CSV table of C-alpha atoms in Angstrom, one decimal:
chain,number,residue,atom,x,y,z
A,1,MET,CA,87.9,114.7,61.2
A,2,THR,CA,85.9,116.9,58.2
A,3,ILE,CA,84.3,114.0,56.9
A,4,SER,CA,80.5,113.6,58.3
A,5,VAL,CA,79.4,110.2,58.7
A,6,GLY,CA,77.3,110.7,55.5
A,7,GLU,CA,80.2,110.9,53.4
A,8,SER,CA,82.8,108.0,55.0
A,9,ILE,CA,80.5,105.3,56.3
A,10,ARG,CA,78.2,103.4,53.7
A,11,ASN,CA,76.7,99.8,54.3
A,12,GLY,CA,78.7,99.9,57.3
A,13,VAL,CA,82.0,100.0,56.0
A,14,ASP,CA,84.5,103.2,57.0
A,15,THR,CA,85.1,104.2,53.4
A,16,ALA,CA,88.0,106.9,55.1
A,17,ALA,CA,89.9,103.8,57.0
A,18,LEU,CA,89.5,101.7,54.3
A,19,PHE,CA,91.5,104.6,51.9
A,20,ALA,CA,93.6,105.3,54.6
A,21,THR,CA,94.7,101.6,55.1
A,22,LEU,CA,95.1,101.1,50.7
A,23,ASP,CA,97.2,104.3,51.7
A,24,ALA,CA,99.2,103.1,54.7
A,25,VAL,CA,99.8,99.5,53.2
A,26,LYS,CA,101.0,101.7,49.5
A,27,SER,CA,103.8,103.0,51.6
A,28,ALA,CA,105.0,99.9,53.9
A,29,PRO,CA,104.2,97.1,51.8
A,30,GLU,CA,105.6,94.5,54.8
A,31,ALA,CA,102.3,95.2,56.4
A,32,ALA,CA,100.2,93.4,54.7
A,33,ARG,CA,102.2,90.2,55.2
A,34,PHE,CA,99.9,88.1,57.4
A,35,GLN,CA,99.9,84.8,59.2
A,36,PHE,CA,95.9,83.4,60.5
A,37,ARG,CA,96.0,80.6,62.3
A,38,ALA,CA,93.2,77.7,63.6
A,39,HIS,CA,94.1,75.3,66.8
A,40,ASN,CA,92.2,72.1,66.8
A,41,GLU,CA,91.1,69.6,69.6
A,42,TRP,CA,90.0,66.0,69.1
A,43,MET,CA,87.2,65.0,71.2
A,44,SER,CA,85.8,61.8,70.1
A,45,GLY,CA,85.4,60.0,67.0
A,46,THR,CA,85.0,62.6,64.2
A,47,HIS,CA,84.1,65.3,66.6
A,48,ASN,CA,86.3,68.0,67.4
A,49,ARG,CA,86.9,71.8,68.1
A,50,GLY,CA,88.6,74.5,66.3
A,51,THR,CA,89.6,77.7,68.1
A,52,ILE,CA,90.7,81.1,66.6
A,53,HIS,CA,92.0,83.3,67.9
A,54,ASP,CA,95.7,84.8,67.5
A,55,TYR,CA,97.1,85.8,64.4
A,56,PHE,CA,100.3,88.4,62.7
A,57,GLY,CA,99.4,91.4,60.9
A,58,VAL,CA,100.7,94.6,60.4
A,59,GLY,CA,104.0,93.9,61.6
A,60,MET,CA,103.1,92.8,65.2
A,61,GLU,CA,101.6,89.5,66.9
A,62,ARG,CA,97.5,90.2,67.5
A,63,THR,CA,94.7,88.6,68.8
A,64,HIS,CA,90.9,88.8,68.0
A,65,GLU,CA,88.7,90.2,70.4
A,66,ARG,CA,86.9,87.2,71.5
A,67,THR,CA,88.5,83.3,71.0
A,68,PHE,CA,85.8,81.7,68.5
A,69,THR,CA,85.4,78.3,68.9
A,70,PHE,CA,83.4,75.8,66.5
A,71,ASP,CA,82.9,72.5,66.6
A,72,ALA,CA,82.9,70.4,63.7
A,73,ASP,CA,81.4,66.7,63.1
A,74,HIS,CA,79.8,64.4,60.9
A,75,PRO,CA,76.2,63.7,61.2
A,76,ALA,CA,74.8,60.9,62.3
A,77,VAL,CA,74.3,59.1,58.6
A,78,LEU,CA,78.3,59.5,58.1
A,79,VAL,CA,79.0,57.5,61.9
A,80,GLY,CA,79.2,61.5,63.6
A,81,ARG,CA,77.0,62.6,66.2
A,82,ASP,CA,76.5,65.7,64.6
A,83,ASN,CA,78.1,68.0,67.5
A,84,GLY,CA,78.7,70.7,64.2
A,85,PRO,CA,79.2,70.6,60.5
A,86,THR,CA,81.1,69.2,58.5
A,87,PRO,CA,84.5,70.5,57.7
A,88,VAL,CA,83.5,70.8,53.9
A,89,GLU,CA,80.5,72.8,55.5
A,90,TYR,CA,82.8,75.5,56.6
A,91,VAL,CA,84.4,75.2,53.5
A,92,LEU,CA,81.2,76.8,51.9
A,93,HIS,CA,80.8,79.0,54.5
A,94,ALA,CA,84.0,80.4,54.0
A,95,LEU,CA,83.7,81.5,50.5
A,96,ALA,CA,80.2,83.1,50.9
A,97,ALA,CA,81.8,85.1,53.6
A,98,CYS,CA,84.6,86.0,51.9
A,99,LEU,CA,82.4,87.3,48.6
A,100,THR,CA,80.1,88.9,50.7
A,101,ALA,CA,82.6,90.9,53.0
A,102,GLY,CA,84.4,91.9,49.6
A,103,LEU,CA,81.5,93.1,48.1
A,104,ALA,CA,80.1,95.2,50.8
A,105,ASN,CA,83.5,97.1,50.9
A,106,ILE,CA,83.6,97.5,46.6
A,107,ALA,CA,80.4,98.4,46.8
A,108,ALA,CA,81.1,101.7,49.7
A,109,ALA,CA,84.3,102.1,48.4
A,110,ARG,CA,82.3,103.0,44.5
A,111,GLY,CA,79.0,104.6,46.2
A,112,VAL,CA,77.0,102.0,45.7
A,113,THR,CA,75.1,101.5,48.5
A,114,LEU,CA,73.3,97.9,49.6
A,115,THR,CA,70.5,96.8,51.1
A,116,GLU,CA,70.1,93.1,50.9
A,117,VAL,CA,72.8,90.4,50.0
A,118,ARG,CA,71.7,86.8,50.7
A,119,SER,CA,73.6,83.7,49.1
A,120,THR,CA,74.0,79.9,49.1
A,121,VAL,CA,76.5,78.1,48.2
A,122,THR,CA,76.3,74.4,47.2
A,123,GLY,CA,79.0,71.9,47.1
A,124,ASP,CA,78.7,68.0,45.5
A,125,ILE,CA,80.5,65.4,46.4
A,126,ASP,CA,80.7,61.9,45.6
A,127,LEU,CA,81.6,59.7,49.2
A,128,ASN,CA,82.9,56.9,46.6
A,129,GLY,CA,86.1,58.9,46.9
A,130,LEU,CA,87.1,59.3,49.8
A,131,LEU,CA,85.7,56.3,51.1
A,132,GLY,CA,88.6,54.6,49.0
A,133,LEU,CA,86.2,53.0,46.8
A,134,ASN,CA,85.8,54.7,43.3
A,135,PRO,CA,89.5,56.0,42.7
A,136,GLU,CA,88.1,57.9,39.8
A,137,VAL,CA,86.0,59.8,42.0
A,138,ARG,CA,87.8,62.9,44.1
A,139,ASN,CA,87.8,63.1,47.5
A,140,GLY,CA,86.7,66.6,47.7
A,141,TYR,CA,83.5,68.7,45.5
A,142,GLN,CA,82.9,68.2,42.4
A,143,GLN,CA,81.5,71.3,41.9
A,144,ILE,CA,80.8,74.4,43.8
A,145,THR,CA,78.0,76.9,43.3
A,146,VAL,CA,77.1,80.6,44.6
A,147,ARG,CA,73.8,82.0,44.2
A,148,PHE,CA,73.7,85.6,45.6
A,149,THR,CA,70.4,87.8,45.4
A,150,VAL,CA,71.6,91.8,45.6
A,151,LYS,CA,69.8,94.4,46.1
A,152,GLY,CA,70.7,98.2,46.1
A,153,ASP,CA,70.6,101.7,44.5
A,154,ALA,CA,72.1,100.4,41.5
A,155,SER,CA,71.4,98.7,38.1
A,156,PRO,CA,71.1,94.8,37.7
A,157,GLU,CA,74.4,95.4,35.4
A,158,ARG,CA,76.2,97.7,38.2
A,159,LEU,CA,75.6,95.2,41.2
A,160,ARG,CA,76.9,91.9,39.1
A,161,GLU,CA,80.1,93.9,37.8
A,162,LEU,CA,81.0,94.2,41.8
A,163,ILE,CA,79.9,90.9,42.8
A,164,GLU,CA,83.0,90.3,39.6
A,165,GLN,CA,85.5,92.5,41.2
A,166,SER,CA,84.5,90.7,44.5
A,167,ARG,CA,85.6,87.2,43.3
A,168,SER,CA,88.8,88.8,41.6
A,169,ARG,CA,89.4,89.8,44.4
A,170,SER,CA,88.6,87.4,46.9
A,171,ALA,CA,90.9,85.4,48.9
A,172,VAL,CA,89.0,82.5,49.8
A,173,TYR,CA,87.9,82.2,46.2
A,174,ASP,CA,91.6,82.1,45.1
A,175,ILE,CA,92.4,79.3,47.6
A,176,ILE,CA,89.5,77.6,46.4
A,177,THR,CA,89.5,77.7,42.7
A,178,ASN,CA,93.3,77.6,42.7
A,179,GLY,CA,94.4,75.3,45.1
A,180,VAL,CA,97.5,76.3,48.0
A,181,PRO,CA,100.0,74.3,48.8
A,182,VAL,CA,99.8,72.5,51.9
A,183,ALA,CA,102.5,70.9,54.5
A,184,ILE,CA,102.2,68.7,57.1
A,185,GLU,CA,104.3,67.9,60.4
A,186,VAL,CA,103.6,65.8,63.0
A,187,ASP,CA,104.9,65.4,66.6
A,188,THR,CA,105.2,62.4,68.4
A,189,PRO,CA,105.9,63.0,71.8
B,1,MET,CA,73.5,42.8,69.1
B,2,THR,CA,76.4,40.9,69.7
B,3,ILE,CA,78.9,43.1,69.3
B,4,SER,CA,80.2,44.4,73.1
B,5,VAL,CA,81.1,48.0,72.8
B,6,GLY,CA,84.5,47.0,73.9
B,7,GLU,CA,84.5,46.2,70.4
B,8,SER,CA,83.0,47.8,68.2
B,9,ILE,CA,83.8,51.1,69.9
B,10,ARG,CA,87.6,52.8,69.1
B,11,ASN,CA,88.5,56.6,69.4
B,12,GLY,CA,84.8,57.5,69.3
B,13,VAL,CA,84.0,56.2,66.6
B,14,ASP,CA,81.2,52.9,65.7
B,15,THR,CA,83.2,50.7,63.4
B,16,ALA,CA,80.8,48.1,63.0
B,17,ALA,CA,78.7,51.3,62.0
B,18,LEU,CA,81.5,52.5,59.9
B,19,PHE,CA,81.9,49.5,58.0
B,20,ALA,CA,78.3,48.5,57.9
B,21,THR,CA,78.3,52.1,56.0
B,22,LEU,CA,81.1,51.1,53.4
B,23,ASP,CA,79.3,48.0,52.5
B,24,ALA,CA,75.9,49.8,52.2
B,25,VAL,CA,77.5,52.1,49.7
B,26,LYS,CA,79.1,49.4,48.3
B,27,SER,CA,75.9,47.7,46.9
B,28,ALA,CA,74.6,51.2,46.3
B,29,PRO,CA,77.0,53.8,45.2
B,30,GLU,CA,74.5,56.4,44.4
B,31,ALA,CA,74.0,56.7,48.1
B,32,ALA,CA,76.9,58.2,48.7
B,33,ARG,CA,76.2,61.6,46.3
B,34,PHE,CA,75.7,64.0,48.7
B,35,GLN,CA,75.3,68.3,48.2
B,36,PHE,CA,76.6,70.6,51.1
B,37,ARG,CA,75.1,73.8,51.8
B,38,ALA,CA,75.9,77.2,53.5
B,39,HIS,CA,73.6,80.0,53.5
B,40,ASN,CA,74.8,83.9,54.1
B,41,GLU,CA,73.2,86.9,55.0
B,42,TRP,CA,75.0,89.9,54.9
B,43,MET,CA,75.2,92.0,58.1
B,44,SER,CA,77.0,95.0,58.2
B,45,GLY,CA,80.6,96.3,56.2
B,46,THR,CA,82.1,93.1,56.6
B,47,HIS,CA,80.0,91.4,59.0
B,48,ASN,CA,77.6,88.1,57.5
B,49,ARG,CA,76.2,85.7,59.0
B,50,GLY,CA,76.4,81.9,57.6
B,51,THR,CA,74.0,79.0,58.4
B,52,ILE,CA,74.3,75.5,57.9
B,53,HIS,CA,71.5,73.2,58.4
B,54,ASP,CA,70.3,71.0,55.3
B,55,TYR,CA,72.0,68.9,53.4
B,56,PHE,CA,70.7,66.0,50.6
B,57,GLY,CA,72.8,62.6,50.9
B,58,VAL,CA,72.0,58.8,50.6
B,59,GLY,CA,69.2,59.4,48.3
B,60,MET,CA,66.9,62.2,49.9
B,61,GLU,CA,67.0,66.1,51.7
B,62,ARG,CA,68.6,66.1,55.4
B,63,THR,CA,69.1,68.3,57.8
B,64,HIS,CA,71.4,69.0,60.5
B,65,GLU,CA,69.8,68.2,64.4
B,66,ARG,CA,70.8,71.7,65.2
B,67,THR,CA,70.8,74.7,62.7
B,68,PHE,CA,74.4,76.2,62.9
B,69,THR,CA,75.1,79.8,63.0
B,70,PHE,CA,78.6,81.4,62.0
B,71,ASP,CA,79.8,85.2,62.1
B,72,ALA,CA,82.4,86.0,60.1
B,73,ASP,CA,84.0,89.9,60.3
B,74,HIS,CA,87.4,91.5,59.7
B,75,PRO,CA,89.5,92.5,62.7
B,76,ALA,CA,89.7,96.6,63.6
B,77,VAL,CA,93.2,96.6,61.8
B,78,LEU,CA,90.8,95.4,58.6
B,79,VAL,CA,88.7,97.8,58.8
B,80,GLY,CA,85.9,95.5,60.4
B,81,ARG,CA,84.4,94.9,63.9
B,82,ASP,CA,85.5,91.6,64.5
B,83,ASN,CA,82.6,90.2,65.2
B,84,GLY,CA,83.3,86.4,63.7
B,85,PRO,CA,86.8,85.4,62.7
B,86,THR,CA,88.0,86.1,59.0
B,87,PRO,CA,86.6,83.9,56.0
B,88,VAL,CA,90.0,82.9,55.2
B,89,GLU,CA,90.5,81.5,58.8
B,90,TYR,CA,87.6,79.4,58.9
B,91,VAL,CA,89.4,77.3,55.6
B,92,LEU,CA,92.2,76.5,57.9
B,93,HIS,CA,90.1,75.4,60.4
B,94,ALA,CA,87.7,73.1,57.8
B,95,LEU,CA,91.2,71.9,56.6
B,96,ALA,CA,92.4,70.8,60.8
B,97,ALA,CA,88.8,69.6,61.2
B,98,CYS,CA,88.7,67.4,58.5
B,99,LEU,CA,92.0,65.8,58.9
B,100,THR,CA,91.5,65.1,62.4
B,101,ALA,CA,88.2,63.7,61.6
B,102,GLY,CA,89.8,61.1,59.5
B,103,LEU,CA,92.3,60.4,61.3
B,104,ALA,CA,90.4,59.4,64.1
B,105,ASN,CA,88.2,56.8,62.2
B,106,ILE,CA,91.1,55.9,60.0
B,107,ALA,CA,92.8,54.8,63.7
B,108,ALA,CA,89.7,53.2,64.9
B,109,ALA,CA,89.2,50.9,61.8
B,110,ARG,CA,92.9,49.8,62.0
B,111,GLY,CA,92.8,49.1,66.0
B,112,VAL,CA,94.7,52.1,67.3
B,113,THR,CA,93.5,53.7,70.2
B,114,LEU,CA,94.3,57.6,70.3
B,115,THR,CA,94.9,59.3,73.5
B,116,GLU,CA,95.4,63.0,72.0
B,117,VAL,CA,94.8,65.0,68.9
B,118,ARG,CA,95.8,68.4,68.8
B,119,SER,CA,96.9,70.5,65.6
B,120,THR,CA,97.6,74.2,64.6
B,121,VAL,CA,97.2,75.3,61.2
B,122,THR,CA,98.7,78.2,59.8
B,123,GLY,CA,98.4,80.4,56.4
B,124,ASP,CA,100.8,82.8,55.2
B,125,ILE,CA,98.9,85.6,53.2
B,126,ASP,CA,100.7,88.6,51.6
B,127,LEU,CA,97.3,90.9,51.6
B,128,ASN,CA,98.7,93.2,49.2
B,129,GLY,CA,97.2,90.8,46.1
B,130,LEU,CA,94.0,91.1,47.2
B,131,LEU,CA,94.1,94.9,47.7
B,132,GLY,CA,95.2,95.3,44.3
B,133,LEU,CA,98.4,96.8,45.5
B,134,ASN,CA,100.9,93.9,43.8
B,135,PRO,CA,99.7,92.1,40.3
B,136,GLU,CA,102.4,89.7,41.1
B,137,VAL,CA,100.9,88.0,44.7
B,138,ARG,CA,98.0,86.1,44.8
B,139,ASN,CA,94.8,86.9,46.7
B,140,GLY,CA,94.7,83.7,48.9
B,141,TYR,CA,97.0,82.2,50.9
B,142,GLN,CA,100.8,81.5,49.6
B,143,GLN,CA,101.3,78.8,51.5
B,144,ILE,CA,99.2,76.4,54.6
B,145,THR,CA,101.0,74.4,56.7
B,146,VAL,CA,99.5,71.9,59.8
B,147,ARG,CA,101.5,71.1,62.7
B,148,PHE,CA,99.9,67.7,64.4
B,149,THR,CA,100.9,66.5,68.4
B,150,VAL,CA,99.1,62.7,68.4
B,151,LYS,CA,99.2,60.4,70.6
B,152,GLY,CA,98.0,56.9,70.6
B,153,ASP,CA,99.2,52.8,71.4
B,154,ALA,CA,101.0,52.8,68.3
B,155,SER,CA,105.1,53.7,67.4
B,156,PRO,CA,105.4,57.0,66.2
B,157,GLU,CA,105.9,55.8,62.3
B,158,ARG,CA,102.5,54.4,63.0
B,159,LEU,CA,100.9,57.4,63.9
B,160,ARG,CA,102.5,59.4,61.2
B,161,GLU,CA,101.3,56.3,58.7
B,162,LEU,CA,97.7,56.8,60.3
B,163,ILE,CA,98.1,60.9,59.8
B,164,GLU,CA,99.1,60.3,55.8
B,165,GLN,CA,96.7,58.2,55.4
B,166,SER,CA,94.1,60.9,56.5
B,167,ARG,CA,95.4,63.5,54.3
B,168,SER,CA,95.3,61.1,51.1
B,169,ARG,CA,91.6,60.8,51.8
B,170,SER,CA,90.6,64.1,53.2
B,171,ALA,CA,88.3,65.8,50.8
B,172,VAL,CA,89.1,69.4,52.8
B,173,TYR,CA,93.3,68.7,51.7
B,174,ASP,CA,91.9,67.8,48.1
B,175,ILE,CA,89.5,70.9,47.9
B,176,ILE,CA,92.5,73.4,49.1
B,177,THR,CA,95.7,72.0,46.7
B,178,ASN,CA,93.9,70.6,44.1
B,179,GLY,CA,90.9,73.2,43.9
B,180,VAL,CA,87.1,73.2,42.8
B,181,PRO,CA,85.2,74.7,39.4
B,182,VAL,CA,83.5,77.7,41.2
B,183,ALA,CA,80.2,79.1,39.6
B,184,ILE,CA,78.6,82.4,40.6
B,185,GLU,CA,75.2,82.9,39.8
B,186,VAL,CA,73.5,86.9,40.6
B,187,ASP,CA,69.7,87.4,41.3
B,188,THR,CA,69.2,90.8,41.1
B,189,PRO,CA,65.5,91.3,41.8
């Protein structure tokens, strides 16, 4: 390697590896077919536990370095025991995480050094929908708003452009704004 | 209280509290307006950390009993350091958690005792989309599939009906299949 760390690493992103990955996928597009997975086990009431470990990508079965587990529950005010966030809060977390990761990558690729990225995602929901009390109210969020605070060695306009580019390439933003077909299969042994 | 535990608690769900909550919202629909929130702080590269703690509901600001923190990252094969699941995996977890919590509530309300609920959610994604290598490929999942294994003291048909009812009232299912408007605001101090 003749590229020094100072040249290759920016924002903690190995840009040489990033560009090498892009080149590799260009020459073998099927490597980019991934299947991600989450496993879930019901505990009690609204409390359940998710496990994330295995996935498929770059032509083979893979696993994360660790097994990640995440409890979900409802708070007491929604007749749960607050053993974890609600499922809808995980959706907000996913959106912030996706936009932030994309921003760091895109800024690094374009030579912008970031010093701080914070965000708060809010989701407004009227539970009259999912409680079945008002057929005119949807079950899910009516509006989601992301508020970023970003600092780095670029003009405010440039930083906004980088976030816009992250939005335009975000998997979770696409999922949430455009929807995805969901099939449900049930085994009752 | 004259209702014994055996009458009120099923599947770990306090059905008396569940019905009381429904009645309370019927008489004061504005109590059902919630705002959930996730906060996020960029760590380095694709690694960032989400925090879930505060929310608004039943007319006031509230907090979970604990502060929940969740790291997100990309695996090494996607030029990250695998400090947590990818953002898109959190979306799958949210869907499983929502459908499972709803199932437990609905089964309890209808007098069905569940003994086991497991699920695996898979999401197929072609990263040629978000990598900008193929404009015909979307950024997000192309298809999500949920596979449930459910056991309880009801017929297979009845158990399937309960899952169908959970799907029809699921906030996360609605968000993912129908989409939600997302606004992004940027502060560059």
